[in-house]
Amino acid sequence: MRKKEVVIIGGGLAGLIAGIHLSKVGIKVIIIEKNSFPKHKVCGEYISNEIVPYLNWLGITISDLAPSNITKLQFSSVNGKIIETDLPLGGFGISRFVLDEFLYKKAIHNGCEVIQETVENIVFDKNEFTITTSNNTILHSEIVIGAFGKRSNIDQKLNRNFIQLKSPWLAIKAHYQGYFPNDLVGLHNFKGGYCGVSKVENDIINICYLADYKTFQQFKNIDEYQNEVVLKNPSLKSIFEKCDMIFEKPLTISQISFEKKKAVENHVLMIGDTAGLIHPLCGNGMAMAIHGAKIISELIEKYCNNEIQLREELERKYIQEWNFNFSKRLNTGRILASILQKPILAKSMMLLLGFFPFILPLIIKKTHGKPITLNKC
Ligand SMILES: Cc1cc2nc3c(=O)[nH]c(=O)nc-3n(C[C@H](O)[C@H](O)[C@H](O)COP(=O)(O)OP(=O)(O)OC[C@H]3O[C@@H](n4cnc5c(N)ncnc54)[C@H](O)[C@@H]3O)c2cc1C
């Protein structure tokens, strides 16, 4: 029997879910997270229902957090032309502020140790990792899960390919109060970006948009950019007119990369955005982070029980399952995003969807998974 111990770097959605899963099946887990909880995060905060059966198995009842129940999608082109459709599976809206803290408490309750420090280095030698943090804490472990998000100092340390490439996207998010339907997620295009709008808990409206840096830097500040670019979409203008911001100022992140990443690098098993970020317009990144955590946890359990004999086999199986479950979704997301960024193609697509609205749910299905249950990825 192998030593049943795993270190997880990053206590966001993917890291916390993996921690909850592994501790539930009797594996000792140490999660290292640089930030404290609760904390707002730049995210659309809409989660597809595909992960609900799995969350239930983990003992996480999402309805306890009183999320909004979302059943419809409203999609608009740059000129504000709207197409509305039912979401094939539906989803819910919950803020990361509430969700991540809830998962953190659940992880602690399950027996995970959470260390609040920044990981500075990971070295793999003689079948063992040595992990060093900013406070000079040194940990050793046979298995390390990388769940450190879209972009981290660890990506630099591991010299990952995507980190060398330019990432021309930034994202802006804030919470609002005002009018927006409870059951709707809005996805509205504007020149050089798209904006997601939906309700989360407590009647709060989350507005989060992705913008290309080249256009953004032509303006003095967020307000000016919003007025001159984002609100040129009349559908978005009418939403913003009915809302007041609750945050003191919006949250921003930059250098968002959608480049391909590897699911295993230097023997670290990557999950969530660390393994690959899907375009936010697909609204499926969080479901993928949760599903990825499930896949790796099940394989690690088999490795600890010697059902999987070798590290190479564990890594090969994980890469296989990751590609099987997520590669097509990521590619569809990339194709959709590039169509929407080309005005003539985007207009043709809107015309097509206008004539044949049944195509929209088919596209949504291509970017989402089926409901996930245990032992069936
Ligand atoms: C603009 C935008 C909108 C989006 N909207 C949606 C949406 O509506 N629906 C959806 O499903 N998905 C959406 N996504 C995607 C979703 O936010 C991500 O896929 C999801 O957060 C991935 O979770 P994660 O655990 O991989 O990363 P994170 O939640 O980012 O967690 C990573 C954690 O690692 C920690 N960390 C990093 N480096 C270190 C270190 N060195 N040491 C210790 N800790 C470290 C960080 O502090 C962080 O807490 C959106 C993404 C963007 C950019």
Short mmCIF file of C-alpha atoms and ligand atoms in Angstrom, two decimals:
data_model
loop_
_atom_site.label_atom_id
_atom_site.label_comp_id
_atom_site.label_asym_id
_atom_site.label_seq_id
_atom_site.Cartn_x
_atom_site.Cartn_y
_atom_site.Cartn_z
CA MET A 1 0.00 0.00 0.00
CA ARG A 2 1.36 3.46 -0.94
CA LYS A 3 1.50 6.44 1.41
CA LYS A 4 -1.92 8.07 1.04
CA GLU A 5 -0.91 11.72 0.95
CA VAL A 6 -1.39 14.46 -1.64
CA VAL A 7 -0.31 18.11 -1.76
CA ILE A 8 -2.58 20.44 -3.73
CA ILE A 9 -1.20 23.80 -4.84
CA GLY A 10 -4.04 26.32 -5.07
CA GLY A 11 -7.27 26.31 -3.08
CA GLY A 12 -9.65 27.66 -5.71
CA LEU A 13 -12.56 25.69 -7.10
CA ALA A 14 -10.55 22.81 -8.59
CA GLY A 15 -8.12 22.47 -5.67
CA LEU A 16 -10.82 22.55 -2.98
CA ILE A 17 -13.03 20.03 -4.80
CA ALA A 18 -10.07 17.65 -5.26
CA GLY A 19 -9.26 18.11 -1.55
CA ILE A 20 -12.85 17.33 -0.53
CA HIS A 21 -12.96 14.25 -2.78
CA LEU A 22 -9.60 12.80 -1.74
CA SER A 23 -10.21 13.36 1.98
CA LYS A 24 -13.63 11.72 1.64
CA VAL A 25 -11.96 8.53 0.36
CA GLY A 26 -9.38 8.50 3.17
CA ILE A 27 -6.40 10.21 1.56
CA LYS A 28 -4.49 12.82 3.60
CA VAL A 29 -4.58 16.19 1.85
CA ILE A 30 -2.59 19.38 2.30
CA ILE A 31 -3.89 22.38 0.32
CA ILE A 32 -1.61 25.41 -0.04
CA GLU A 33 -3.53 28.59 -0.93
CA LYS A 34 -1.96 32.04 -1.02
CA ASN A 35 -5.14 34.01 -0.26
CA SER A 36 -7.50 33.97 2.70
CA PHE A 37 -11.25 33.31 2.45
CA PRO A 38 -13.71 34.78 1.55
CA LYS A 39 -12.49 36.65 -1.52
CA HIS A 40 -14.16 37.97 -4.66
CA LYS A 41 -12.87 36.55 -7.94
CA VAL A 42 -13.22 37.70 -11.53
CA CYS A 43 -15.72 35.16 -12.87
CA GLY A 44 -19.13 35.06 -14.59
CA GLU A 45 -20.41 33.01 -11.61
CA TYR A 46 -22.78 30.93 -13.72
CA ILE A 47 -22.32 27.17 -13.19
CA SER A 48 -23.77 24.48 -15.44
CA ASN A 49 -25.98 21.91 -13.68
CA GLU A 50 -23.87 19.08 -15.10
CA ILE A 51 -21.83 18.96 -11.87
CA VAL A 52 -24.77 18.83 -9.41
CA PRO A 53 -24.95 14.99 -9.07
CA TYR A 54 -21.22 14.88 -8.31
CA LEU A 55 -21.44 17.73 -5.77
CA ASN A 56 -24.27 15.80 -4.08
CA TRP A 57 -22.02 12.74 -3.85
CA LEU A 58 -19.34 14.91 -2.21
CA GLY A 59 -21.93 15.97 0.37
CA ILE A 60 -22.24 19.49 -1.03
CA THR A 61 -25.84 20.65 -1.30
CA ILE A 62 -25.68 23.76 -3.42
CA SER A 63 -29.29 24.71 -2.65
CA ASP A 64 -28.09 25.48 0.94
CA LEU A 65 -26.37 28.55 -0.53
CA ALA A 66 -29.60 29.81 -2.12
CA PRO A 67 -28.19 30.30 -5.62
CA SER A 68 -30.27 31.68 -8.48
CA ASN A 69 -31.78 29.02 -10.74
CA ILE A 70 -30.95 29.77 -14.37
CA THR A 71 -32.82 28.15 -17.25
CA LYS A 72 -32.51 30.56 -20.18
CA LEU A 73 -29.77 32.15 -22.26
CA GLN A 74 -30.02 35.51 -23.96
CA PHE A 75 -27.37 36.08 -26.61
CA SER A 76 -26.81 39.37 -28.39
CA SER A 77 -24.61 40.51 -31.25
CA VAL A 78 -22.51 43.70 -31.17
CA ASN A 79 -25.48 45.71 -32.50
CA GLY A 80 -27.75 44.38 -29.74
CA LYS A 81 -29.81 41.91 -31.77
CA ILE A 82 -31.07 39.32 -29.28
CA ILE A 83 -31.66 35.58 -29.58
CA GLU A 84 -33.08 33.74 -26.57
CA THR A 85 -33.13 30.01 -25.91
CA ASP A 86 -33.69 27.52 -23.09
CA LEU A 87 -30.45 26.12 -21.69
CA PRO A 88 -30.37 22.34 -22.36
CA LEU A 89 -29.27 21.49 -18.79
CA GLY A 90 -29.67 24.81 -17.03
CA GLY A 91 -27.43 26.02 -14.24
CA PHE A 92 -27.19 28.22 -11.18
CA GLY A 93 -25.64 31.52 -10.14
CA ILE A 94 -23.50 31.73 -7.02
CA SER A 95 -20.74 34.21 -6.18
CA ARG A 96 -17.19 32.92 -5.79
CA PHE A 97 -17.09 34.90 -2.54
CA VAL A 98 -19.70 32.53 -1.07
CA LEU A 99 -18.90 29.34 -2.98
CA ASP A 100 -15.13 29.19 -2.41
CA GLU A 101 -15.47 29.90 1.32
CA PHE A 102 -18.17 27.24 1.63
CA LEU A 103 -15.89 24.69 -0.09
CA TYR A 104 -12.94 25.76 2.07
CA LYS A 105 -14.98 25.07 5.24
CA LYS A 106 -16.13 21.73 3.82
CA ALA A 107 -12.50 20.79 3.04
CA ILE A 108 -11.46 21.62 6.63
CA HIS A 109 -14.45 19.69 7.95
CA ASN A 110 -13.34 16.66 5.88
CA GLY A 111 -9.89 16.82 7.53
CA CYS A 112 -7.85 18.65 4.85
CA GLU A 113 -5.00 20.79 6.18
CA VAL A 114 -5.02 24.22 4.53
CA ILE A 115 -1.80 26.25 4.66
CA GLN A 116 -2.16 29.92 3.78
CA GLU A 117 1.13 30.59 2.01
CA THR A 118 2.41 31.16 -1.53
CA VAL A 119 4.21 28.25 -3.15
CA GLU A 120 7.50 29.52 -4.56
CA ASN A 121 9.04 26.36 -5.99
CA ILE A 122 8.39 22.70 -6.80
CA VAL A 123 11.24 20.30 -7.50
CA PHE A 124 10.75 16.68 -8.57
CA ASP A 125 13.59 14.28 -7.77
CA LYS A 126 13.79 10.53 -7.12
CA ASN A 127 10.02 10.06 -7.35
CA GLU A 128 9.32 12.79 -4.77
CA PHE A 129 8.36 16.46 -4.89
CA THR A 130 9.85 19.10 -2.64
CA ILE A 131 7.55 22.11 -2.33
CA THR A 132 8.85 25.37 -0.87
CA THR A 133 6.65 28.28 0.18
CA SER A 134 7.32 31.98 0.67
CA ASN A 135 7.54 31.39 4.46
CA ASN A 136 10.17 28.70 3.85
CA THR A 137 7.81 25.90 4.74
CA ILE A 138 9.15 22.79 3.02
CA LEU A 139 6.88 19.86 2.20
CA HIS A 140 7.61 16.51 0.58
CA SER A 141 5.06 14.44 -1.28
CA GLU A 142 4.88 11.70 -3.88
CA ILE A 143 1.82 13.27 -5.55
CA VAL A 144 1.26 16.96 -6.30
CA ILE A 145 -1.85 18.41 -7.91
CA GLY A 146 -1.41 21.78 -9.64
CA ALA A 147 -4.59 23.83 -9.15
CA PHE A 148 -3.05 27.30 -9.22
CA GLY A 149 -5.41 28.83 -11.79
CA LYS A 150 -4.99 30.70 -15.05
CA ARG A 151 -1.57 32.21 -14.42
CA SER A 152 0.77 31.84 -11.49
CA ASN A 153 4.40 32.27 -10.44
CA ILE A 154 4.55 28.45 -10.57
CA ASP A 155 3.94 28.53 -14.35
CA GLN A 156 7.14 30.59 -14.61
CA LYS A 157 9.02 28.18 -12.36
CA LEU A 158 7.91 25.21 -14.46
CA ASN A 159 8.77 27.19 -17.61
CA ARG A 160 5.42 26.34 -19.18
CA ASN A 161 5.04 27.19 -22.87
CA PHE A 162 1.96 29.42 -22.65
CA ILE A 163 3.62 31.79 -20.17
CA GLN A 164 6.11 32.91 -22.85
CA LEU A 165 3.29 33.92 -25.25
CA LYS A 166 1.40 37.21 -25.32
CA SER A 167 -2.06 37.16 -23.68
CA PRO A 168 -4.08 40.04 -25.05
CA TRP A 169 -7.16 39.66 -22.82
CA LEU A 170 -8.24 41.31 -19.61
CA ALA A 171 -11.43 40.86 -17.58
CA ILE A 172 -13.52 43.17 -15.42
CA LYS A 173 -16.21 42.21 -12.95
CA ALA A 174 -18.46 43.81 -10.34
CA HIS A 175 -21.64 43.09 -8.41
CA TYR A 176 -24.72 45.26 -8.89
CA GLN A 177 -28.19 45.75 -7.51
CA GLY A 178 -31.13 46.55 -9.72
CA TYR A 179 -33.29 44.75 -12.24
CA PHE A 180 -32.32 41.57 -14.07
CA PRO A 181 -34.45 38.39 -14.47
CA ASN A 182 -33.65 35.61 -11.97
CA ASP A 183 -33.67 32.76 -14.47
CA LEU A 184 -31.56 34.30 -17.24
CA VAL A 185 -27.90 34.35 -18.18
CA GLY A 186 -27.06 37.08 -20.68
CA LEU A 187 -24.14 36.79 -23.05
CA HIS A 188 -23.68 40.04 -24.92
CA ASN A 189 -21.04 40.79 -27.51
CA PHE A 190 -19.31 44.11 -28.00
CA LYS A 191 -16.39 45.19 -30.15
CA GLY A 192 -13.39 43.16 -28.96
CA GLY A 193 -15.16 41.31 -26.14
CA TYR A 194 -18.22 39.77 -24.50
CA CYS A 195 -20.08 40.37 -21.30
CA GLY A 196 -21.88 37.85 -19.08
CA VAL A 197 -24.76 38.94 -16.85
CA SER A 198 -26.64 36.81 -14.35
CA LYS A 199 -28.01 36.82 -10.84
CA VAL A 200 -26.18 35.16 -7.94
CA GLU A 201 -27.41 34.71 -4.34
CA ASN A 202 -29.31 37.45 -2.48
CA ASP A 203 -30.69 39.05 -5.66
CA ILE A 204 -27.22 40.34 -6.56
CA ILE A 205 -26.42 40.82 -10.26
CA ASN A 206 -22.96 39.80 -11.45
CA ILE A 207 -21.61 41.54 -14.54
CA CYS A 208 -18.31 40.28 -15.88
CA TYR A 209 -16.70 41.00 -19.22
CA LEU A 210 -13.69 39.95 -21.21
CA ALA A 211 -12.03 42.68 -23.28
CA ASP A 212 -9.15 42.84 -25.71
CA TYR A 213 -6.28 44.81 -24.24
CA LYS A 214 -5.47 46.65 -27.49
CA THR A 215 -8.86 48.39 -27.58
CA PHE A 216 -8.98 48.87 -23.80
CA GLN A 217 -5.68 50.73 -23.60
CA GLN A 218 -6.99 53.42 -25.97
CA PHE A 219 -9.19 54.72 -23.13
CA LYS A 220 -8.35 56.61 -19.94
CA ASN A 221 -10.18 54.33 -17.52
CA ILE A 222 -12.81 51.59 -17.13
CA ASP A 223 -15.73 54.07 -17.14
CA GLU A 224 -14.64 55.63 -20.41
CA TYR A 225 -14.02 52.23 -22.03
CA GLN A 226 -17.39 50.97 -20.82
CA ASN A 227 -19.25 54.01 -22.21
CA GLU A 228 -17.40 54.11 -25.52
CA VAL A 229 -17.18 50.39 -26.29
CA VAL A 230 -19.21 48.05 -24.05
CA LEU A 231 -22.39 50.12 -23.95
CA LYS A 232 -22.44 50.52 -27.73
CA ASN A 233 -24.36 47.25 -27.60
CA PRO A 234 -27.91 48.60 -26.91
CA SER A 235 -28.89 45.42 -25.00
CA LEU A 236 -25.99 45.92 -22.60
CA LYS A 237 -26.73 49.63 -22.30
CA SER A 238 -30.26 48.89 -21.18
CA ILE A 239 -28.98 46.36 -18.57
CA PHE A 240 -26.39 48.78 -17.14
CA GLU A 241 -29.02 51.56 -16.98
CA LYS A 242 -31.12 49.44 -14.62
CA CYS A 243 -28.21 48.57 -12.25
CA ASP A 244 -26.09 50.27 -9.59
CA MET A 245 -22.67 48.93 -8.68
CA ILE A 246 -22.29 47.57 -5.12
CA PHE A 247 -18.49 47.18 -5.26
CA GLU A 248 -16.42 50.27 -4.49
CA LYS A 249 -14.61 49.65 -7.77
CA PRO A 250 -14.63 46.79 -10.28
CA LEU A 251 -12.15 43.90 -9.98
CA THR A 252 -9.77 43.44 -12.90
CA ILE A 253 -7.35 40.77 -14.07
CA SER A 254 -5.07 40.87 -17.10
CA GLN A 255 -2.96 38.57 -19.26
CA ILE A 256 -5.65 35.91 -19.61
CA SER A 257 -4.42 33.15 -21.89
CA PHE A 258 -6.48 30.62 -23.85
CA GLU A 259 -3.40 28.87 -25.25
CA LYS A 260 -3.21 25.08 -25.03
CA LYS A 261 -1.61 23.79 -21.82
CA LYS A 262 -0.46 20.34 -20.77
CA ALA A 263 -2.48 18.32 -18.23
CA VAL A 264 0.73 16.93 -16.72
CA GLU A 265 3.94 18.92 -16.55
CA ASN A 266 7.10 17.91 -14.69
CA HIS A 267 4.93 15.13 -13.15
CA VAL A 268 2.57 17.69 -11.55
CA LEU A 269 -1.05 16.70 -12.28
CA MET A 270 -2.83 19.88 -13.44
CA ILE A 271 -6.54 20.55 -12.92
CA GLY A 272 -8.92 23.46 -13.58
CA ASP A 273 -7.53 26.50 -15.40
CA THR A 274 -3.98 25.22 -14.75
CA ALA A 275 -4.71 22.43 -17.25
CA GLY A 276 -6.60 24.62 -19.75
CA LEU A 277 -8.94 27.62 -19.75
CA ILE A 278 -12.09 27.49 -21.87
CA HIS A 279 -13.37 30.79 -23.33
CA PRO A 280 -15.67 32.33 -20.74
CA LEU A 281 -18.32 32.80 -23.40
CA CYS A 282 -18.94 29.02 -23.06
CA GLY A 283 -19.75 29.44 -19.33
CA ASN A 284 -18.22 26.05 -18.55
CA GLY A 285 -14.83 26.69 -16.88
CA MET A 286 -16.08 26.04 -13.35
CA ALA A 287 -17.85 22.81 -14.34
CA MET A 288 -14.64 21.69 -16.04
CA ALA A 289 -12.58 22.57 -12.95
CA ILE A 290 -14.93 20.47 -10.79
CA HIS A 291 -15.05 17.59 -13.29
CA GLY A 292 -11.24 17.61 -13.67
CA ALA A 293 -10.90 17.39 -9.87
CA LYS A 294 -13.15 14.32 -9.92
CA ILE A 295 -11.16 12.60 -12.67
CA ILE A 296 -7.80 13.09 -10.97
CA SER A 297 -9.13 12.16 -7.51
CA GLU A 298 -10.51 8.84 -8.81
CA LEU A 299 -7.20 8.03 -10.51
CA ILE A 300 -5.13 8.99 -7.44
CA GLU A 301 -7.35 6.76 -5.30
CA LYS A 302 -6.56 3.87 -7.67
CA TYR A 303 -2.84 4.73 -7.50
CA CYS A 304 -2.86 4.77 -3.69
CA ASN A 305 -4.65 1.39 -3.67
CA ASN A 306 -2.10 -0.03 -6.16
CA GLU A 307 -4.81 -0.58 -8.81
CA ILE A 308 -2.61 1.72 -10.89
CA GLN A 309 0.95 0.49 -10.44
CA LEU A 310 3.22 3.11 -11.92
CA ARG A 311 3.39 6.91 -12.00
CA GLU A 312 3.70 6.75 -15.82
CA GLU A 313 0.41 4.84 -16.00
CA LEU A 314 -1.30 7.36 -13.71
CA GLU A 315 -0.11 10.27 -15.85
CA ARG A 316 -1.00 8.55 -19.15
CA LYS A 317 -4.51 7.67 -17.95
CA TYR A 318 -5.08 11.20 -16.67
CA ILE A 319 -3.99 12.82 -19.94
CA GLN A 320 -6.22 10.39 -21.86
CA GLU A 321 -9.28 11.14 -19.71
CA TRP A 322 -8.62 14.87 -19.73
CA ASN A 323 -8.46 14.97 -23.53
CA PHE A 324 -11.48 12.70 -23.88
CA ASN A 325 -13.62 14.92 -21.65
CA PHE A 326 -12.40 18.42 -22.42
CA SER A 327 -10.42 18.78 -25.68
CA LYS A 328 -13.47 19.11 -27.96
CA ARG A 329 -15.10 21.68 -25.66
CA LEU A 330 -11.97 23.82 -25.61
CA ASN A 331 -11.68 23.68 -29.40
CA THR A 332 -15.35 24.60 -29.90
CA GLY A 333 -14.82 27.52 -27.52
CA ARG A 334 -11.79 28.72 -29.50
CA ILE A 335 -13.68 28.49 -32.84
CA LEU A 336 -16.73 30.33 -31.43
CA ALA A 337 -14.58 33.08 -29.96
CA SER A 338 -12.72 33.64 -33.21
CA ILE A 339 -16.01 33.78 -35.21
CA LEU A 340 -17.45 36.36 -32.82
CA GLN A 341 -14.36 38.54 -33.13
CA LYS A 342 -14.74 38.80 -36.93
CA PRO A 343 -17.62 41.20 -37.69
CA ILE A 344 -18.69 39.62 -41.00
CA LEU A 345 -18.59 36.07 -39.65
CA ALA A 346 -20.36 37.15 -36.44
CA LYS A 347 -23.13 38.85 -38.47
CA SER A 348 -23.56 35.75 -40.65
CA MET A 349 -23.74 33.58 -37.52
CA MET A 350 -26.41 35.82 -35.96
CA LEU A 351 -28.41 35.70 -39.21
CA LEU A 352 -28.16 31.92 -39.26
CA LEU A 353 -29.23 31.67 -35.61
CA GLY A 354 -32.09 34.08 -36.33
CA PHE A 355 -33.43 31.75 -39.06
CA PHE A 356 -32.61 28.51 -37.24
CA PRO A 357 -32.74 29.26 -33.47
CA PHE A 358 -32.61 25.52 -32.66
CA ILE A 359 -28.88 25.62 -33.57
CA LEU A 360 -28.01 27.66 -30.44
CA PRO A 361 -28.82 24.88 -27.91
CA LEU A 362 -26.81 22.49 -30.11
CA ILE A 363 -23.78 24.82 -29.88
CA ILE A 364 -24.25 25.09 -26.10
CA LYS A 365 -24.27 21.27 -25.83
CA LYS A 366 -20.94 21.17 -27.69
CA THR A 367 -19.32 23.39 -25.04
CA HIS A 368 -20.86 21.56 -22.05
CA GLY A 369 -20.67 18.02 -20.69
CA LYS A 370 -23.35 15.54 -19.66
CA PRO A 371 -24.37 15.37 -15.97
CA ILE A 372 -21.47 13.69 -14.17
CA THR A 373 -22.00 10.85 -11.76
CA LEU A 374 -19.54 8.75 -9.79
CA ASN A 375 -17.37 6.21 -11.65
CA LYS A 376 -18.63 7.57 -14.95
CA CYS A 377 -16.63 10.54 -16.26
C1 LIG B 1 -13.85 36.70 -17.43
C2 LIG B 1 -14.14 35.31 -17.01
C3 LIG B 1 -15.45 34.90 -16.82
C4 LIG B 1 -15.73 33.58 -16.47
N1 LIG B 1 -17.03 33.19 -16.30
C5 LIG B 1 -17.33 31.90 -16.02
C6 LIG B 1 -18.69 31.48 -15.84
O1 LIG B 1 -19.64 32.26 -15.86
N2 LIG B 1 -18.91 30.16 -15.61
C7 LIG B 1 -17.89 29.25 -15.53
O2 LIG B 1 -18.18 28.06 -15.34
N3 LIG B 1 -16.60 29.63 -15.65
C8 LIG B 1 -16.29 30.93 -15.88
N4 LIG B 1 -14.99 31.32 -15.99
C9 LIG B 1 -13.93 30.34 -15.73
C10 LIG B 1 -13.75 30.06 -14.24
O3 LIG B 1 -13.61 31.26 -13.52
C11 LIG B 1 -12.50 29.21 -14.03
O4 LIG B 1 -12.50 28.15 -14.96
C12 LIG B 1 -12.44 28.64 -12.60
O5 LIG B 1 -12.30 29.68 -11.68
C13 LIG B 1 -11.27 27.68 -12.48
O6 LIG B 1 -11.01 27.36 -11.14
P1 LIG B 1 -9.52 27.01 -10.68
O7 LIG B 1 -9.65 26.36 -9.36
O8 LIG B 1 -8.82 26.30 -11.78
O9 LIG B 1 -8.78 28.41 -10.54
P2 LIG B 1 -8.96 29.51 -9.40
O10 LIG B 1 -10.32 29.52 -8.86
O11 LIG B 1 -8.40 30.75 -9.99
O12 LIG B 1 -8.00 29.01 -8.23
C14 LIG B 1 -6.60 29.03 -8.30
C15 LIG B 1 -6.09 29.30 -6.90
O13 LIG B 1 -4.68 29.10 -6.85
C16 LIG B 1 -4.12 30.07 -5.95
N5 LIG B 1 -2.70 30.18 -6.27
C17 LIG B 1 -2.12 30.60 -7.43
N6 LIG B 1 -0.78 30.54 -7.34
C18 LIG B 1 -0.50 30.07 -6.10
C19 LIG B 1 0.72 29.80 -5.40
N7 LIG B 1 1.90 29.98 -5.98
N8 LIG B 1 0.64 29.34 -4.14
C20 LIG B 1 -0.55 29.14 -3.53
N9 LIG B 1 -1.74 29.38 -4.14
C21 LIG B 1 -1.71 29.84 -5.41
C22 LIG B 1 -4.93 31.33 -6.23
O14 LIG B 1 -4.87 32.23 -5.14
C23 LIG B 1 -6.32 30.75 -6.45
O15 LIG B 1 -7.12 30.76 -5.29
C24 LIG B 1 -14.67 32.65 -16.30
C25 LIG B 1 -13.35 33.06 -16.48
C26 LIG B 1 -13.07 34.38 -16.82
C27 LIG B 1 -11.66 34.80 -17.02
#
